[in-house]
Amino acid sequence: MQRTFIWYARLCRLFGCLYISNINDKTLKTCKASWKSIYTLYALACLAMLVIFEGYSILNKIGCNVGWNCGFGKFLGTISHSVCAFEVFWSIVCLAHGSTRILKFLRGAADFEVSSGFMGPRSTVTLLFYESLTYVSSTCFCEVLLRYLKAQVTALDKLLPAITSRVELRDAAARIETIRVNVCTINELKNIVNEIWCPALVASSGSLVVLTCVAMYRSFTELHPEAMVANSYAAFCLLCFVDMVLLSDDLGGEIRYLHDAVDPDDMCLTAGRFFRLDRPLLVAMAGSVITFTVILVQTSGDLKHTMETKA
């Protein structure tokens, strides 16, 4: 787990988001999560620069859009920028506020690997560089939890065919109980991840619906570079969210496979008690995007004017 997260942790500390000092890939004994350090001043300086830069940019766009003089598409561009800033703010808050829980998760994962004899890969190349803080950390943690679960599934698959006598059945029962305990431990680690990122998951999913609706509308009405960049960003966010949902659903799929032997709580990530991150969520969000896009198209004169001009 430490080897998987170490490079993301260093990058987060560089940008003033993670309050865990002395983090390395060898030991967690010297690591400490604390706000009372010089690093806090550095983090506040980074946050202040971000707020000033983004705030100035948004205020300029709002000033341009006063009285709707720049058109509905420009106004939607301002909304998209504000939504992105809101999502980034919540991601930073969740990561900073959850630094103690992240350290708890890392230590719990290290203890689990020792107690269960889990041997992870020496290196990880599937998760290298990601734009979103929420996507980076939650996907990284869920990837590790998925490996833990697959190790338990493999252990169960090897155990069940080998049962041929009552003695072996009693021994198998003890091993199945060990697997159940391990899965419950993994579930506790998943709950820590949920506690860290619950507000950010709510914000990112809601923001994604808005960004996608605006991007689809502007793709019909505006073709200037700014709109194309915004649409590309929305597409990237959509792909990140889909990947995160599929990974979360894979966690649930592994636990459903083990359900006959162990019976812990659901393993999917949840945004509080609002919804779960699984494949049906993608269908619901797609329906919302289509509905809101139709509303925007039908209630705006920009698209009608564009179509009449092309005709």
Short mmCIF file of C-alpha atoms in Angstrom, two decimals, residues 60-225:
data_model
loop_
_atom_site.label_atom_id
_atom_site.label_comp_id
_atom_site.label_asym_id
_atom_site.label_seq_id
_atom_site.Cartn_x
_atom_site.Cartn_y
_atom_site.Cartn_z
CA ASN A 60 -13.90 38.66 -14.59
CA LYS A 61 -16.25 36.24 -16.32
CA ILE A 62 -19.13 37.27 -14.07
CA GLY A 63 -18.44 40.93 -14.89
CA CYS A 64 -18.58 40.09 -18.59
CA ASN A 65 -21.86 38.23 -18.18
CA VAL A 66 -23.72 40.94 -16.24
CA GLY A 67 -26.94 41.60 -18.06
CA TRP A 68 -26.48 38.46 -20.22
CA ASN A 69 -24.54 40.58 -22.72
CA CYS A 70 -22.16 37.76 -23.65
CA GLY A 71 -24.82 35.19 -24.52
CA PHE A 72 -26.16 32.12 -22.78
CA GLY A 73 -23.21 29.95 -23.82
CA LYS A 74 -20.72 32.31 -22.16
CA PHE A 75 -22.86 32.34 -19.03
CA LEU A 76 -22.82 28.53 -18.95
CA GLY A 77 -19.03 28.67 -19.31
CA THR A 78 -18.88 30.79 -16.16
CA ILE A 79 -21.09 28.28 -14.37
CA SER A 80 -18.77 25.45 -15.44
CA HIS A 81 -15.73 27.31 -14.14
CA SER A 82 -17.45 27.98 -10.81
CA VAL A 83 -18.52 24.34 -10.49
CA CYS A 84 -14.95 23.16 -11.17
CA ALA A 85 -13.61 25.54 -8.53
CA PHE A 86 -16.20 24.26 -6.05
CA GLU A 87 -15.23 20.64 -6.74
CA VAL A 88 -11.51 21.40 -6.35
CA PHE A 89 -12.19 23.22 -3.08
CA TRP A 90 -14.03 20.24 -1.60
CA SER A 91 -11.33 17.85 -2.79
CA ILE A 92 -8.66 19.92 -1.04
CA VAL A 93 -10.74 20.18 2.13
CA CYS A 94 -11.42 16.42 2.21
CA LEU A 95 -7.77 15.54 1.64
CA ALA A 96 -6.49 18.02 4.22
CA HIS A 97 -9.15 17.22 6.83
CA GLY A 98 -8.78 13.48 6.20
CA SER A 99 -4.99 13.35 6.60
CA THR A 100 -5.34 11.63 9.99
CA ARG A 101 -7.73 9.04 8.51
CA ILE A 102 -5.39 8.49 5.56
CA LEU A 103 -2.54 7.71 7.94
CA LYS A 104 -4.90 5.40 9.85
CA PHE A 105 -5.79 3.67 6.58
CA LEU A 106 -2.13 3.23 5.59
CA ARG A 107 -1.27 1.74 8.97
CA GLY A 108 -4.33 -0.51 8.89
CA ALA A 109 -3.40 -1.70 5.40
CA ALA A 110 0.18 -2.39 6.52
CA ASP A 111 -1.08 -4.41 9.51
CA PHE A 112 -3.47 -6.34 7.27
CA GLU A 113 -0.70 -7.25 4.82
CA VAL A 114 1.40 -8.58 7.70
CA SER A 115 -1.42 -10.51 9.40
CA SER A 116 -2.83 -12.03 6.20
CA GLY A 117 0.49 -12.69 4.49
CA PHE A 118 -0.56 -10.62 1.47
CA MET A 119 2.24 -10.09 -1.06
CA GLY A 120 1.57 -7.14 -3.34
CA PRO A 121 3.32 -6.38 -6.63
CA ARG A 122 6.73 -4.74 -6.43
CA SER A 123 5.60 -1.81 -8.51
CA THR A 124 2.40 -0.32 -9.88
CA VAL A 125 2.18 1.28 -13.30
CA THR A 126 -1.59 1.30 -13.82
CA LEU A 127 -2.14 4.41 -11.71
CA LEU A 128 0.43 7.06 -12.59
CA PHE A 129 -0.84 10.59 -13.11
CA TYR A 130 -4.36 11.85 -12.48
CA GLU A 131 -5.78 15.31 -12.46
CA SER A 132 -8.31 15.04 -9.66
CA LEU A 133 -7.39 14.68 -6.01
CA THR A 134 -10.52 12.64 -5.34
CA TYR A 135 -9.80 10.36 -8.27
CA VAL A 136 -6.13 9.94 -7.35
CA SER A 137 -6.57 8.94 -3.72
CA SER A 138 -9.86 7.03 -3.79
CA THR A 139 -8.88 5.04 -6.89
CA CYS A 140 -5.46 4.28 -5.46
CA PHE A 141 -6.95 3.05 -2.17
CA CYS A 142 -9.73 1.06 -3.88
CA GLU A 143 -7.22 -0.59 -6.21
CA VAL A 144 -5.32 -1.87 -3.19
CA LEU A 145 -8.51 -3.03 -1.44
CA LEU A 146 -9.51 -4.85 -4.63
CA ARG A 147 -6.20 -6.72 -4.59
CA TYR A 148 -6.80 -7.67 -0.95
CA LEU A 149 -10.26 -9.02 -1.82
CA LYS A 150 -8.98 -10.96 -4.82
CA ALA A 151 -6.38 -12.58 -2.58
CA GLN A 152 -9.18 -13.76 -0.27
CA VAL A 153 -11.19 -15.03 -3.26
CA THR A 154 -8.15 -16.97 -4.47
CA ALA A 155 -7.68 -18.47 -1.00
CA LEU A 156 -11.33 -19.56 -0.93
CA ASP A 157 -11.15 -21.04 -4.45
CA LYS A 158 -8.16 -23.14 -3.44
CA LEU A 159 -9.78 -24.23 -0.19
CA LEU A 160 -13.22 -25.48 -1.26
CA PRO A 161 -12.17 -28.15 -3.83
CA ALA A 162 -9.70 -29.66 -1.33
CA ILE A 163 -12.39 -30.64 1.23
CA THR A 164 -12.75 -34.45 1.15
CA SER A 165 -13.20 -35.51 4.81
CA ARG A 166 -14.72 -34.32 8.08
CA VAL A 167 -11.28 -33.43 9.47
CA GLU A 168 -10.56 -31.33 6.44
CA LEU A 169 -14.06 -29.82 6.76
CA ARG A 170 -13.31 -28.64 10.31
CA ASP A 171 -9.98 -27.21 9.16
CA ALA A 172 -11.72 -25.54 6.22
CA ALA A 173 -14.27 -23.95 8.57
CA ALA A 174 -11.42 -22.36 10.52
CA ARG A 175 -9.84 -21.08 7.32
CA ILE A 176 -13.16 -19.71 6.08
CA GLU A 177 -13.54 -17.88 9.38
CA THR A 178 -10.09 -16.38 8.81
CA ILE A 179 -11.17 -15.23 5.36
CA ARG A 180 -14.32 -13.71 6.86
CA VAL A 181 -12.28 -11.80 9.43
CA ASN A 182 -9.94 -10.57 6.70
CA VAL A 183 -12.85 -9.37 4.58
CA CYS A 184 -14.36 -7.54 7.57
CA THR A 185 -10.97 -5.86 8.08
CA ILE A 186 -10.97 -4.82 4.42
CA ASN A 187 -14.48 -3.46 4.89
CA GLU A 188 -13.26 -1.34 7.81
CA LEU A 189 -10.50 0.06 5.58
CA LYS A 190 -13.11 0.84 2.92
CA ASN A 191 -15.16 2.72 5.51
CA ILE A 192 -12.12 4.87 6.29
CA VAL A 193 -11.84 5.75 2.59
CA ASN A 194 -15.54 6.64 2.57
CA GLU A 195 -15.17 8.87 5.62
CA ILE A 196 -12.37 10.77 3.89
CA TRP A 197 -13.99 11.30 0.51
CA CYS A 198 -17.75 11.24 1.14
CA PRO A 199 -18.29 15.05 0.70
CA ALA A 200 -15.98 15.15 -2.32
CA LEU A 201 -17.83 12.24 -3.97
CA VAL A 202 -21.13 14.10 -3.59
CA ALA A 203 -19.60 17.30 -4.98
CA SER A 204 -17.78 15.60 -7.88
CA SER A 205 -20.79 13.59 -9.04
CA GLY A 206 -23.08 16.62 -8.96
CA SER A 207 -20.45 18.77 -10.67
CA LEU A 208 -19.96 16.14 -13.35
CA VAL A 209 -23.65 16.22 -14.30
CA VAL A 210 -23.54 20.02 -14.63
CA LEU A 211 -20.26 20.00 -16.58
CA THR A 212 -21.48 17.31 -18.98
CA CYS A 213 -24.78 19.10 -19.64
CA VAL A 214 -23.00 22.39 -20.31
CA ALA A 215 -20.38 20.69 -22.49
CA MET A 216 -23.03 18.98 -24.63
CA TYR A 217 -24.92 22.26 -25.06
CA ARG A 218 -21.81 24.30 -25.93
CA SER A 219 -20.62 21.65 -28.40
CA PHE A 220 -23.67 22.54 -30.54
CA THR A 221 -23.51 26.32 -30.17
CA GLU A 222 -19.85 27.28 -29.71
CA LEU A 223 -16.69 26.08 -31.43
CA HIS A 224 -14.10 28.57 -30.13
CA PRO A 225 -10.97 27.22 -28.33
#
